Amino acid sequence: MEHFSVIILAAGNGTRMKSSLPKVMHKLSGKPLIGWTIESISDLNPDVIIVVLAAKRSSSSTIKEYLSNSNVNNIDFVYQNDQFGSAHAVMQAEVKLKNYDGCILIINGDVPLFDNSVLLSLMKNNKKTNSSVTILSSKVKNPFGYGRIIKKNGFLERIVEEKDANLSEKRINEINSGVYCFDKNLWKAISIIKPNNIKNEYYLTDAISIIKGFGKNISLVTSKHEIKGINNRIELLQAELLLKTKKINNLLDNGVTIIDSLSVYISIDAKIGVDTVIYPGVFIDINVSISKNCIIKGASYIINSKIGSGSIISYSYIENAIIKKNVTIGPFSHIRHGSIINNNVKIGNFSETKKTILGKNSKISHLSYIGDAKIGENVNVGAGTITCNYDGKKKYITTIGSKSFIGSNVNLIAPVKIGDEVLIAAGSTITNDVPSHKFVIARTKQKIKNRKNL
Ligand code: UD1
Ligand code: CA
C-alpha cells in the first residue's frame, strides 16, 4: 500500500452540542468520538496523524491529553487560532506536510468511522483513477445539513453546502461524508479557496472544484453504509442507538438472550457467551466480558470486569473486578475494584467488597463490608461483618484462613490475621490475630439485673 498521513479536524466550535466539552470528546459507546477515528486509522499504520485543535479553547487540552494517553504514538498536533472554516483548519497542517508525497487523508473529527476499509478503498481509488482527490460519499435518508454531491454526466463536479444549496440541490441525498484522500495539490487548492459563501467560511469542500480546474482528476467512492457526522446531541443519540442495535443483533445471532433490547445498554466492546440471559434494565459499560450460561438481572451495572460462566448477578454494581464461575451476587451488592471472587462464592444482599480475594465456596450473605482482605475457601462471613480497614490515614489488611466461621456483626480491626477453621462469636470485635482451630469471643458479658435496682 502507498504510504499516507492523516489530518483530523477537531478545532470546530461544536456550537450545536451546547457543551463545555469539545464535541470530539463526547462519547459514543463509552469512547470519545475522536477515539473511534484514531483507532480506525491507526490500524492502517499512517506515517503521521496530525490533529488540528483550537488554540484559544482551553478544553483543547482534554483532547490532547486523551490522545497522548492512547496507545497510538505517531500523533502530532497543530493549532488553529480562529475558526474560519474546515479549509482554514487544514491549512494549519501545511507546515508539517507541505512536501509530503504520499496520500493525505483528511477526516472530520466528528465522523466516527466504524469500518476502516473505506479508507483503503479511497486511497486505492485515488491511485487507480489517477486522481488528485477522492472523496467518500454516502447515500442517506435525510441529507439535511450535509454538503451535497453535485454531478455532471454522472461524474463528480463539486460539493455544495446545505446553506448555499438551491432547492433542487437540497433534494440530492448523496452527501459528502467528511472523509477525503488528497495528493499534494491540496496545498495549492487550499491557498486559492475564498470564503465566498453564506457562512463566510473557508470551505475545504471548495478544494474539489478548484482541483478540477487545475485539469486534474477528481473522483468519488460511495460508502455502502450511511456515514454520518455528529453535530448535535440528537445525532449523537442516533449514532449510539445505531451502534447498540448492531451490537445487540450480533449478540442475539451468537446465542445470547436479551429479553428487552430497548431497556438495556451494552457497550460495543462487550463479550458475552452463549446462553447468557440479559434481563431488562442491565447496563454493560466498557471492557466487560461475561462468559456463557450467566444471568444478569435488572438494574445491574458492570464496567471493566470479567464474569465467569454460570454466574448470576442481580441488581448489583460491579466495577474493575474479576468474578469466576458459578458465583451469585446480589441483589443490591457492590463489588469494587480489585475484588477477585472465586468459583461458587455467594455474595448476598447489601454487601460491599473492595481489593478482596474471596476463596472458593465462601459466603458473604448479608450486609457486610469486606475491604483489603484475603479470605480463604469455605469461609462463612456472617451478617453485618465489617473489616475495619482504615484508621483515617492508612488502609490495613485482614486475612481469614479457610473454613473459618465469622459470626454475625463481627468487627475485624485490621491489620489482623485469622487462621483456618476459626470460629468467631457473633458480636465480637477482634483486635488481635487468632491462630487456627480456635474459638474466639470478644464481647462484654450479658448481665441481667432487676429493673428496680438500676
Ligand atoms: C462538513 C462539510 C460537509 C459534510 C459534513 C460531513 C465543510 C465545509 N463541510 O460540514 O460537506 O457533509 O462535514 O459531516 O467542510 N473544523 C475545524 N475548524 C473550523 C471549522 C471546522 O477544525 O474552523 C472542523 C470541525 O471540528 C469538524 C470539521 O472541521 O470536525 C467539519 O466542520 P463542521 O462545522 O462540523 O462542518 P459540517 O457543517 O458538519
Ligand atoms: Ca460536522
Short mmCIF file of C-alpha atoms and ligand atoms in Angstrom, two decimals:
data_model
loop_
_atom_site.label_atom_id
_atom_site.label_comp_id
_atom_site.label_asym_id
_atom_site.label_seq_id
_atom_site.Cartn_x
_atom_site.Cartn_y
_atom_site.Cartn_z
CA MET A 1 0.00 0.00 0.00
CA GLU A 2 1.10 3.53 -0.74
CA HIS A 3 2.22 5.45 2.32
CA PHE A 4 -0.12 8.03 3.74
CA SER A 5 -0.69 10.55 6.51
CA VAL A 6 -3.86 11.78 8.16
CA ILE A 7 -5.20 15.17 9.19
CA ILE A 8 -8.06 15.08 11.69
CA LEU A 9 -10.09 18.26 12.02
CA ALA A 10 -11.10 18.83 15.61
CA ALA A 11 -10.94 22.59 16.09
CA GLY A 12 -14.53 23.44 15.19
CA ASN A 13 -16.62 25.28 17.75
CA GLY A 14 -19.08 22.43 18.15
CA THR A 15 -21.69 25.10 18.91
CA ARG A 16 -24.55 22.77 18.15
CA MET A 17 -23.58 20.44 21.00
CA LYS A 18 -24.17 23.25 23.54
CA SER A 19 -21.43 21.88 25.74
CA SER A 20 -18.26 22.93 27.54
CA LEU A 21 -16.76 19.60 26.48
CA PRO A 22 -15.21 19.63 22.98
CA LYS A 23 -17.51 17.86 20.54
CA VAL A 24 -14.99 15.15 19.67
CA MET A 25 -14.70 14.21 23.36
CA HIS A 26 -18.37 13.34 23.61
CA LYS A 27 -18.63 9.59 23.98
CA LEU A 28 -20.16 7.03 21.71
CA SER A 29 -20.46 3.59 23.26
CA GLY A 30 -18.12 4.70 26.02
CA LYS A 31 -15.38 6.01 23.72
CA PRO A 32 -14.84 9.66 22.67
CA LEU A 33 -15.72 10.35 19.03
CA ILE A 34 -12.09 11.12 18.20
CA GLY A 35 -11.07 7.80 19.77
CA TRP A 36 -13.16 5.99 17.15
CA THR A 37 -11.44 7.89 14.36
CA ILE A 38 -7.94 7.41 15.74
CA GLU A 39 -8.45 3.70 16.29
CA SER A 40 -9.80 3.05 12.84
CA ILE A 41 -6.82 4.74 11.19
CA SER A 42 -4.02 3.64 13.47
CA ASP A 43 -4.59 0.02 12.39
CA LEU A 44 -3.59 1.10 8.88
CA ASN A 45 -0.20 2.44 10.02
CA PRO A 46 -0.15 6.01 8.72
CA ASP A 47 3.19 7.88 8.70
CA VAL A 48 1.75 10.57 10.95
CA ILE A 49 -1.64 11.63 12.29
CA ILE A 50 -1.97 15.40 12.63
CA VAL A 51 -4.82 16.63 14.80
CA VAL A 52 -5.97 20.23 14.37
CA LEU A 53 -7.05 21.77 17.67
CA ALA A 54 -8.42 25.20 18.60
CA ALA A 55 -5.61 27.33 20.05
CA LYS A 56 -7.79 29.57 22.15
CA ARG A 57 -10.05 26.95 23.68
CA SER A 58 -8.74 25.59 26.98
CA SER A 59 -10.77 22.41 26.53
CA SER A 60 -8.48 21.51 23.59
CA SER A 61 -6.07 20.25 26.23
CA THR A 62 -8.54 17.48 27.17
CA ILE A 63 -8.35 16.19 23.57
CA LYS A 64 -4.57 16.38 23.59
CA GLU A 65 -4.36 14.61 26.94
CA TYR A 66 -6.75 11.86 25.83
CA LEU A 67 -4.81 11.23 22.62
CA SER A 68 -1.43 11.42 24.32
CA ASN A 69 -2.56 8.69 26.71
CA SER A 70 -3.80 6.45 23.89
CA ASN A 71 -1.51 3.74 22.63
CA VAL A 72 -1.16 5.44 19.25
CA ASN A 73 2.17 7.24 19.29
CA ASN A 74 2.59 8.96 15.93
CA ILE A 75 0.12 11.75 16.70
CA ASP A 76 1.15 15.35 16.22
CA PHE A 77 -0.86 18.50 16.99
CA VAL A 78 -1.31 21.81 15.19
CA TYR A 79 -3.40 24.76 16.33
CA GLN A 80 -5.95 26.95 14.62
CA ASN A 81 -6.22 30.41 16.16
CA ASP A 82 -9.69 31.30 14.94
CA GLN A 83 -12.30 29.01 13.49
CA PHE A 84 -12.52 30.31 9.93
CA GLY A 85 -13.68 27.01 8.43
CA SER A 86 -12.55 23.49 7.54
CA ALA A 87 -10.12 24.62 4.80
CA HIS A 88 -8.52 27.09 7.21
CA ALA A 89 -8.16 24.24 9.72
CA VAL A 90 -6.38 22.07 7.12
CA MET A 91 -4.09 24.98 6.28
CA GLN A 92 -2.62 24.77 9.80
CA ALA A 93 -1.19 21.35 8.94
CA GLU A 94 0.59 22.59 5.83
CA VAL A 95 3.87 23.23 7.69
CA LYS A 96 4.01 19.56 8.56
CA LEU A 97 3.05 18.06 5.20
CA LYS A 98 3.99 20.67 2.60
CA ASN A 99 6.49 18.42 0.81
CA TYR A 100 4.85 15.13 1.67
CA ASP A 101 4.35 12.95 -1.40
CA GLY A 102 2.03 10.23 -0.02
CA CYS A 103 -1.78 10.35 0.25
CA ILE A 104 -3.17 12.88 2.66
CA LEU A 105 -6.34 11.59 4.26
CA ILE A 106 -8.49 14.29 5.82
CA ILE A 107 -11.15 13.18 8.28
CA ASN A 108 -13.61 15.37 10.13
CA GLY A 109 -13.17 14.57 13.81
CA ASP A 110 -16.94 14.37 14.27
CA VAL A 111 -17.35 11.48 11.82
CA PRO A 112 -16.77 8.25 13.72
CA LEU A 113 -15.94 5.56 11.18
CA PHE A 114 -16.78 2.07 12.22
CA ASP A 115 -15.06 0.35 9.37
CA ASN A 116 -11.66 1.46 8.14
CA SER A 117 -11.87 -0.48 4.90
CA VAL A 118 -13.47 2.61 3.32
CA LEU A 119 -10.21 4.49 3.90
CA LEU A 120 -8.30 1.84 1.99
CA SER A 121 -10.76 1.98 -0.87
CA LEU A 122 -10.45 5.78 -1.00
CA MET A 123 -6.68 5.55 -1.34
CA LYS A 124 -6.84 2.72 -3.87
CA ASN A 125 -9.36 4.63 -5.92
CA ASN A 126 -7.25 7.78 -5.92
CA LYS A 127 -4.37 5.81 -7.35
CA LYS A 128 -6.38 3.72 -9.80
CA THR A 129 -8.18 6.71 -11.30
CA ASN A 130 -5.04 8.85 -11.20
CA SER A 131 -6.96 11.44 -9.22
CA SER A 132 -5.72 14.30 -7.09
CA VAL A 133 -8.64 13.91 -4.75
CA THR A 134 -11.15 11.18 -3.96
CA ILE A 135 -13.99 11.92 -1.60
CA LEU A 136 -16.14 9.50 0.34
CA SER A 137 -19.82 9.99 -0.32
CA SER A 138 -22.75 8.31 1.36
CA LYS A 139 -26.41 8.00 0.46
CA VAL A 140 -28.54 8.99 3.44
CA LYS A 141 -32.25 9.10 4.17
CA ASN A 142 -32.11 12.62 5.50
CA PRO A 143 -29.41 14.74 3.84
CA PHE A 144 -30.27 17.91 5.75
CA GLY A 145 -27.19 19.81 6.95
CA TYR A 146 -24.66 17.96 4.80
CA GLY A 147 -22.68 19.04 1.76
CA ARG A 148 -24.39 17.60 -1.35
CA ILE A 149 -22.58 15.83 -4.16
CA ILE A 150 -23.17 17.65 -7.42
CA LYS A 151 -22.51 15.54 -10.51
CA LYS A 152 -22.40 16.33 -14.19
CA ASN A 153 -22.97 13.49 -16.66
CA GLY A 154 -22.65 11.11 -13.73
CA PHE A 155 -19.24 12.45 -12.65
CA LEU A 156 -18.35 14.41 -9.53
CA GLU A 157 -18.33 18.11 -10.26
CA ARG A 158 -18.37 19.93 -6.91
CA ILE A 159 -19.84 19.94 -3.40
CA VAL A 160 -22.43 22.44 -2.29
CA GLU A 161 -23.12 23.07 1.38
CA GLU A 162 -26.66 22.97 2.79
CA LYS A 163 -26.81 26.71 3.40
CA ASP A 164 -25.61 27.54 -0.12
CA ALA A 165 -27.68 24.91 -1.96
CA ASN A 166 -30.70 25.73 -4.11
CA LEU A 167 -33.93 23.78 -3.80
CA SER A 168 -33.11 21.10 -6.35
CA GLU A 169 -29.62 20.63 -4.88
CA LYS A 170 -31.17 20.24 -1.43
CA ARG A 171 -33.13 17.26 -2.74
CA ILE A 172 -29.92 15.33 -3.51
CA ASN A 173 -29.44 12.59 -0.92
CA GLU A 174 -25.85 11.72 -1.77
CA ILE A 175 -23.70 13.62 0.71
CA ASN A 176 -20.09 14.41 1.42
CA SER A 177 -19.24 12.24 4.40
CA GLY A 178 -16.32 14.43 5.50
CA VAL A 179 -13.55 11.97 4.59
CA TYR A 180 -11.15 12.77 1.75
CA CYS A 181 -7.96 11.50 0.16
CA PHE A 182 -5.79 14.22 -1.44
CA ASP A 183 -2.41 14.35 -3.12
CA LYS A 184 -0.18 17.38 -2.70
CA ASN A 185 -2.35 19.50 -5.00
CA LEU A 186 -4.30 20.01 -1.77
CA TRP A 187 -1.96 22.81 -0.69
CA LYS A 188 -2.22 24.74 -3.95
CA ALA A 189 -6.02 24.40 -3.92
CA ILE A 190 -6.33 25.48 -0.31
CA SER A 191 -4.36 28.65 -0.93
CA ILE A 192 -6.96 29.67 -3.53
CA ILE A 193 -10.14 28.98 -1.50
CA LYS A 194 -12.16 32.13 -0.71
CA PRO A 195 -14.89 32.47 1.93
CA ASN A 196 -17.49 33.21 -0.72
CA ASN A 197 -20.48 31.61 0.98
CA ILE A 198 -23.29 32.33 3.39
CA LYS A 199 -21.24 31.33 6.44
CA ASN A 200 -18.27 33.40 5.26
CA GLU A 201 -16.01 30.40 5.96
CA TYR A 202 -13.14 28.78 4.10
CA TYR A 203 -14.76 25.53 2.99
CA LEU A 204 -12.49 22.52 2.42
CA THR A 205 -15.17 21.23 0.07
CA ASP A 206 -14.35 24.02 -2.41
CA ALA A 207 -10.97 22.34 -2.97
CA ILE A 208 -12.73 19.73 -5.12
CA SER A 209 -13.86 22.01 -7.93
CA ILE A 210 -10.63 24.03 -7.66
CA ILE A 211 -8.56 20.89 -8.25
CA LYS A 212 -10.80 20.01 -11.17
CA GLY A 213 -9.99 23.48 -12.52
CA PHE A 214 -6.28 22.53 -12.44
CA GLY A 215 -7.15 19.89 -15.05
CA LYS A 216 -6.66 17.10 -12.52
CA ASN A 217 -8.97 14.14 -11.98
CA ILE A 218 -11.37 14.24 -9.06
CA SER A 219 -13.36 11.19 -8.02
CA LEU A 220 -15.74 9.61 -5.63
CA VAL A 221 -16.17 6.42 -3.63
CA THR A 222 -19.66 5.78 -2.30
CA SER A 223 -19.88 4.03 1.05
CA LYS A 224 -22.18 1.00 1.33
CA HIS A 225 -23.36 2.22 4.74
CA GLU A 226 -24.70 5.58 5.84
CA ILE A 227 -21.81 7.65 7.19
CA LYS A 228 -22.95 10.41 9.45
CA GLY A 229 -21.29 13.33 11.14
CA ILE A 230 -22.29 14.25 14.65
CA ASN A 231 -23.12 17.89 15.16
CA ASN A 232 -25.63 17.83 17.98
CA ARG A 233 -26.81 15.56 20.78
CA ILE A 234 -29.70 14.19 18.76
CA GLU A 235 -27.24 12.90 16.15
CA LEU A 236 -25.05 11.56 18.97
CA LEU A 237 -28.01 9.62 20.34
CA GLN A 238 -28.93 8.34 16.88
CA ALA A 239 -25.38 7.07 16.38
CA GLU A 240 -25.48 5.46 19.81
CA LEU A 241 -28.74 3.70 19.00
CA LEU A 242 -27.36 2.53 15.68
CA LEU A 243 -24.31 1.01 17.35
CA LYS A 244 -26.41 -0.50 20.11
CA THR A 245 -28.76 -2.16 17.64
CA LYS A 246 -25.79 -3.53 15.72
CA LYS A 247 -24.26 -4.90 18.94
CA ILE A 248 -27.48 -6.42 20.19
CA ASN A 249 -28.22 -8.10 16.85
CA ASN A 250 -24.73 -9.52 16.85
CA LEU A 251 -25.15 -10.91 20.38
CA LEU A 252 -28.55 -12.40 19.54
CA ASP A 253 -27.02 -14.03 16.46
CA ASN A 254 -24.36 -15.53 18.69
CA GLY A 255 -26.58 -17.22 21.24
CA VAL A 256 -27.17 -14.54 23.87
CA THR A 257 -30.73 -13.95 25.09
CA ILE A 258 -31.72 -10.32 25.58
CA ILE A 259 -35.20 -10.12 26.99
CA ASP A 260 -35.87 -6.44 26.29
CA SER A 261 -33.46 -4.80 23.89
CA LEU A 262 -34.94 -1.35 24.47
CA SER A 263 -34.16 -1.18 28.17
CA VAL A 264 -30.57 -2.44 28.15
CA TYR A 265 -27.31 -0.70 27.30
CA ILE A 266 -24.50 -2.89 26.05
CA SER A 267 -21.17 -1.36 25.08
CA ILE A 268 -19.94 -2.25 21.60
CA ASP A 269 -16.83 -3.96 23.01
CA ALA A 270 -18.71 -6.29 25.40
CA LYS A 271 -18.07 -10.02 25.07
CA ILE A 272 -20.94 -12.24 26.13
CA GLY A 273 -21.07 -16.02 25.94
CA VAL A 274 -23.81 -18.34 24.70
CA ASP A 275 -26.96 -18.94 26.70
CA THR A 276 -26.31 -15.99 28.93
CA VAL A 277 -29.54 -14.13 29.60
CA ILE A 278 -29.59 -10.35 29.92
CA TYR A 279 -32.69 -9.11 31.73
CA PRO A 280 -34.31 -5.69 31.29
CA GLY A 281 -32.54 -2.74 32.88
CA VAL A 282 -28.96 -4.05 32.63
CA PHE A 283 -26.13 -1.60 31.81
CA ILE A 284 -22.95 -3.19 30.49
CA ASP A 285 -20.31 -0.49 30.17
CA ILE A 286 -16.86 -0.69 28.56
CA ASN A 287 -14.41 -3.57 28.85
CA VAL A 288 -16.70 -6.27 30.15
CA SER A 289 -16.59 -9.94 29.35
CA ILE A 290 -19.31 -12.27 30.53
CA SER A 291 -18.93 -15.97 29.91
CA LYS A 292 -21.63 -18.50 28.97
CA ASN A 293 -24.75 -19.50 30.93
CA CYS A 294 -24.83 -16.40 33.11
CA ILE A 295 -27.90 -14.49 34.23
CA ILE A 296 -27.60 -10.73 34.57
CA LYS A 297 -30.68 -9.22 36.13
CA GLY A 298 -32.33 -5.85 36.48
CA ALA A 299 -30.53 -2.57 37.08
CA SER A 300 -27.10 -4.17 37.29
CA TYR A 301 -24.17 -2.01 36.19
CA ILE A 302 -20.93 -3.68 35.12
CA ILE A 303 -17.71 -1.99 33.95
CA ASN A 304 -14.11 -3.22 33.40
CA SER A 305 -14.89 -6.65 34.75
CA LYS A 306 -14.87 -10.34 33.88
CA ILE A 307 -17.63 -12.71 34.84
CA GLY A 308 -17.16 -16.47 34.66
CA SER A 309 -19.66 -18.98 33.35
CA GLY A 310 -22.81 -19.87 35.25
CA SER A 311 -22.73 -16.77 37.43
CA ILE A 312 -25.85 -14.87 38.45
CA ILE A 313 -25.74 -11.13 39.06
CA SER A 314 -28.88 -9.41 40.34
CA TYR A 315 -29.35 -5.68 40.83
CA SER A 316 -25.68 -5.14 41.60
CA TYR A 317 -22.86 -2.72 40.75
CA ILE A 318 -19.63 -4.33 39.60
CA GLU A 319 -16.53 -2.33 38.72
CA ASN A 320 -12.94 -3.41 37.95
CA ALA A 321 -13.50 -6.87 39.38
CA ILE A 322 -12.97 -10.48 38.42
CA ILE A 323 -15.78 -12.86 39.13
CA LYS A 324 -15.15 -16.52 38.41
CA LYS A 325 -17.55 -19.42 37.75
CA ASN A 326 -20.96 -20.13 39.31
CA VAL A 327 -20.85 -17.10 41.56
CA THR A 328 -24.06 -15.50 42.84
CA ILE A 329 -24.10 -11.80 43.58
CA GLY A 330 -26.95 -9.67 44.86
CA PRO A 331 -29.49 -8.37 44.91
CA PHE A 332 -28.03 -4.95 45.76
CA SER A 333 -24.33 -5.58 46.29
CA HIS A 334 -21.32 -3.52 45.27
CA ILE A 335 -18.25 -5.34 44.03
CA ARG A 336 -15.49 -2.77 43.75
CA HIS A 337 -12.03 -2.51 42.23
CA GLY A 338 -9.57 -5.26 42.93
CA SER A 339 -12.16 -7.80 44.01
CA ILE A 340 -11.44 -11.36 42.89
CA ILE A 341 -14.40 -13.56 43.59
CA ASN A 342 -13.59 -17.24 43.10
CA ASN A 343 -15.78 -20.13 42.00
CA ASN A 344 -19.08 -20.85 43.75
CA VAL A 345 -18.91 -17.83 46.03
CA LYS A 346 -22.20 -16.38 47.17
CA ILE A 347 -22.46 -12.69 47.97
CA GLY A 348 -25.97 -11.85 49.01
CA ASN A 349 -27.67 -8.53 49.54
CA PHE A 350 -26.30 -5.16 50.63
CA SER A 351 -22.65 -6.22 50.77
CA GLU A 352 -19.55 -4.45 49.51
CA THR A 353 -16.13 -5.83 48.64
CA LYS A 354 -13.01 -3.92 47.65
CA LYS A 355 -9.47 -5.21 46.95
CA THR A 356 -10.57 -8.53 48.33
CA ILE A 357 -9.81 -12.05 47.26
CA LEU A 358 -12.60 -14.41 48.22
CA GLY A 359 -11.74 -18.12 48.12
CA LYS A 360 -13.93 -20.82 46.56
CA ASN A 361 -17.31 -21.63 48.12
CA SER A 362 -17.13 -18.78 50.61
CA LYS A 363 -20.25 -16.82 51.54
CA ILE A 364 -20.99 -13.24 52.46
CA SER A 365 -24.72 -13.41 52.59
CA HIS A 366 -25.89 -10.14 54.12
CA LEU A 367 -24.94 -6.55 54.89
CA SER A 368 -21.13 -6.73 55.11
CA TYR A 369 -18.15 -4.59 54.15
CA ILE A 370 -15.06 -6.57 53.26
CA GLY A 371 -12.15 -4.40 52.08
CA ASP A 372 -8.40 -5.05 51.69
CA ALA A 373 -8.93 -8.66 52.65
CA LYS A 374 -7.81 -12.12 51.71
CA ILE A 375 -10.36 -14.72 52.57
CA GLY A 376 -9.78 -18.45 52.19
CA GLU A 377 -12.10 -21.19 50.90
CA ASN A 378 -15.37 -22.29 52.51
CA VAL A 379 -15.48 -19.31 54.81
CA ASN A 380 -18.80 -18.08 56.12
CA VAL A 381 -18.88 -14.36 56.75
CA GLY A 382 -21.86 -13.63 58.98
CA ALA A 383 -24.36 -10.84 58.51
CA GLY A 384 -23.08 -7.37 59.29
CA THR A 385 -19.37 -8.28 59.38
CA ILE A 386 -17.06 -5.32 58.87
CA THR A 387 -13.37 -5.24 58.08
CA CYS A 388 -12.29 -2.04 59.84
CA ASN A 389 -9.50 -1.39 57.36
CA TYR A 390 -8.96 2.35 57.67
CA ASP A 391 -7.64 4.41 60.56
CA GLY A 392 -8.14 7.74 58.82
CA LYS A 393 -4.66 7.68 57.30
CA LYS A 394 -3.81 4.21 56.04
CA LYS A 395 -5.55 1.06 54.91
CA TYR A 396 -4.71 -2.30 56.52
CA ILE A 397 -5.14 -5.92 55.54
CA THR A 398 -7.43 -8.57 57.02
CA THR A 399 -6.63 -12.24 56.38
CA ILE A 400 -9.01 -15.09 57.11
CA GLY A 401 -8.00 -18.74 56.67
CA SER A 402 -10.11 -21.45 55.08
CA LYS A 403 -13.20 -22.99 56.69
CA SER A 404 -13.45 -20.25 59.28
CA PHE A 405 -16.83 -19.12 60.50
CA ILE A 406 -17.28 -15.44 61.25
CA GLY A 407 -20.38 -14.88 63.36
CA SER A 408 -22.77 -12.06 62.68
CA ASN A 409 -21.89 -8.46 63.42
CA VAL A 410 -18.16 -9.05 63.88
CA ASN A 411 -15.70 -6.16 63.59
CA LEU A 412 -12.27 -7.17 62.35
CA ILE A 413 -9.86 -4.37 63.29
CA ALA A 414 -7.13 -4.54 60.63
CA PRO A 415 -4.32 -5.38 60.41
CA VAL A 416 -5.46 -8.74 61.69
CA LYS A 417 -4.95 -12.39 60.78
CA ILE A 418 -7.49 -15.10 61.46
CA GLY A 419 -6.27 -18.68 60.96
CA ASP A 420 -8.03 -21.71 59.40
CA GLU A 421 -11.15 -23.23 60.96
CA VAL A 422 -11.54 -20.42 63.47
CA LEU A 423 -14.95 -19.76 64.98
CA ILE A 424 -15.60 -16.14 65.92
CA ALA A 425 -18.59 -15.49 68.14
CA ALA A 426 -21.23 -13.10 66.91
CA GLY A 427 -20.83 -9.51 68.02
CA SER A 428 -17.07 -9.82 68.62
CA THR A 429 -14.63 -7.02 67.96
CA ILE A 430 -11.37 -8.72 67.02
CA THR A 431 -8.25 -6.65 67.58
CA ASN A 432 -5.57 -9.38 67.77
CA ASP A 433 -4.59 -12.26 65.50
CA VAL A 434 -6.36 -15.59 66.11
CA PRO A 435 -4.47 -18.86 65.48
CA SER A 436 -6.04 -21.72 63.51
CA HIS A 437 -8.66 -24.05 65.02
CA LYS A 438 -9.62 -21.68 67.87
CA PHE A 439 -12.88 -20.28 69.13
CA VAL A 440 -12.80 -16.59 69.98
CA ILE A 441 -15.33 -14.40 71.69
CA ALA A 442 -14.71 -10.71 72.29
CA ARG A 443 -17.80 -9.01 73.64
CA THR A 444 -18.98 -7.92 77.01
CA LYS A 445 -20.81 -10.48 79.01
CA GLN A 446 -24.54 -10.15 79.27
CA LYS A 447 -25.78 -9.22 82.71
CA ILE A 448 -29.37 -9.46 83.85
CA LYS A 449 -30.47 -7.32 86.79
CA ASN A 450 -33.78 -6.44 88.36
CA ARG A 451 -35.12 -3.22 86.94
CA LYS A 452 -35.85 -1.66 90.28
CA ASN A 453 -32.16 -1.96 91.30
CA LEU A 454 -30.93 0.00 88.26
C1 UD1 B 1 -18.79 19.34 6.88
C2 UD1 B 1 -18.63 19.50 5.36
C3 UD1 B 1 -19.86 18.91 4.68
C4 UD1 B 1 -20.02 17.44 5.08
C5 UD1 B 1 -20.03 17.28 6.60
C6 UD1 B 1 -19.92 15.81 6.93
C7 UD1 B 1 -17.34 21.55 5.08
C8 UD1 B 1 -17.39 22.98 4.63
N1 UD1 B 1 -18.49 20.90 5.03
O1 UD1 B 1 -19.95 20.09 7.27
O2 UD1 B 1 -19.73 19.00 3.27
O3 UD1 B 1 -21.20 16.92 4.52
O4 UD1 B 1 -18.92 17.95 7.20
O5 UD1 B 1 -20.06 15.56 8.29
O6 UD1 B 1 -16.29 21.06 5.42
N2 UD1 B 1 -13.43 22.46 11.85
C9 UD1 B 1 -12.24 22.98 12.30
N3 UD1 B 1 -12.07 24.33 12.21
C10 UD1 B 1 -13.00 25.16 11.69
C11 UD1 B 1 -14.21 24.60 11.24
C12 UD1 B 1 -14.40 23.25 11.32
O7 UD1 B 1 -11.38 22.26 12.77
O8 UD1 B 1 -12.73 26.37 11.64
C13 UD1 B 1 -13.62 21.00 11.92
C14 UD1 B 1 -14.75 20.59 12.86
O9 UD1 B 1 -14.24 20.36 14.16
C15 UD1 B 1 -15.27 19.33 12.19
C16 UD1 B 1 -14.95 19.52 10.72
O10 UD1 B 1 -14.00 20.54 10.65
O11 UD1 B 1 -14.60 18.18 12.64
C17 UD1 B 1 -16.18 19.90 9.91
O12 UD1 B 1 -16.75 21.08 10.44
P1 UD1 B 1 -18.31 21.20 10.74
O13 UD1 B 1 -18.59 22.58 11.19
O14 UD1 B 1 -18.75 20.09 11.60
O15 UD1 B 1 -18.88 21.02 9.26
P2 UD1 B 1 -20.27 20.46 8.80
O16 UD1 B 1 -21.24 21.57 8.77
O17 UD1 B 1 -20.63 19.24 9.54
CA CA B 2 -19.82 18.17 11.21
#
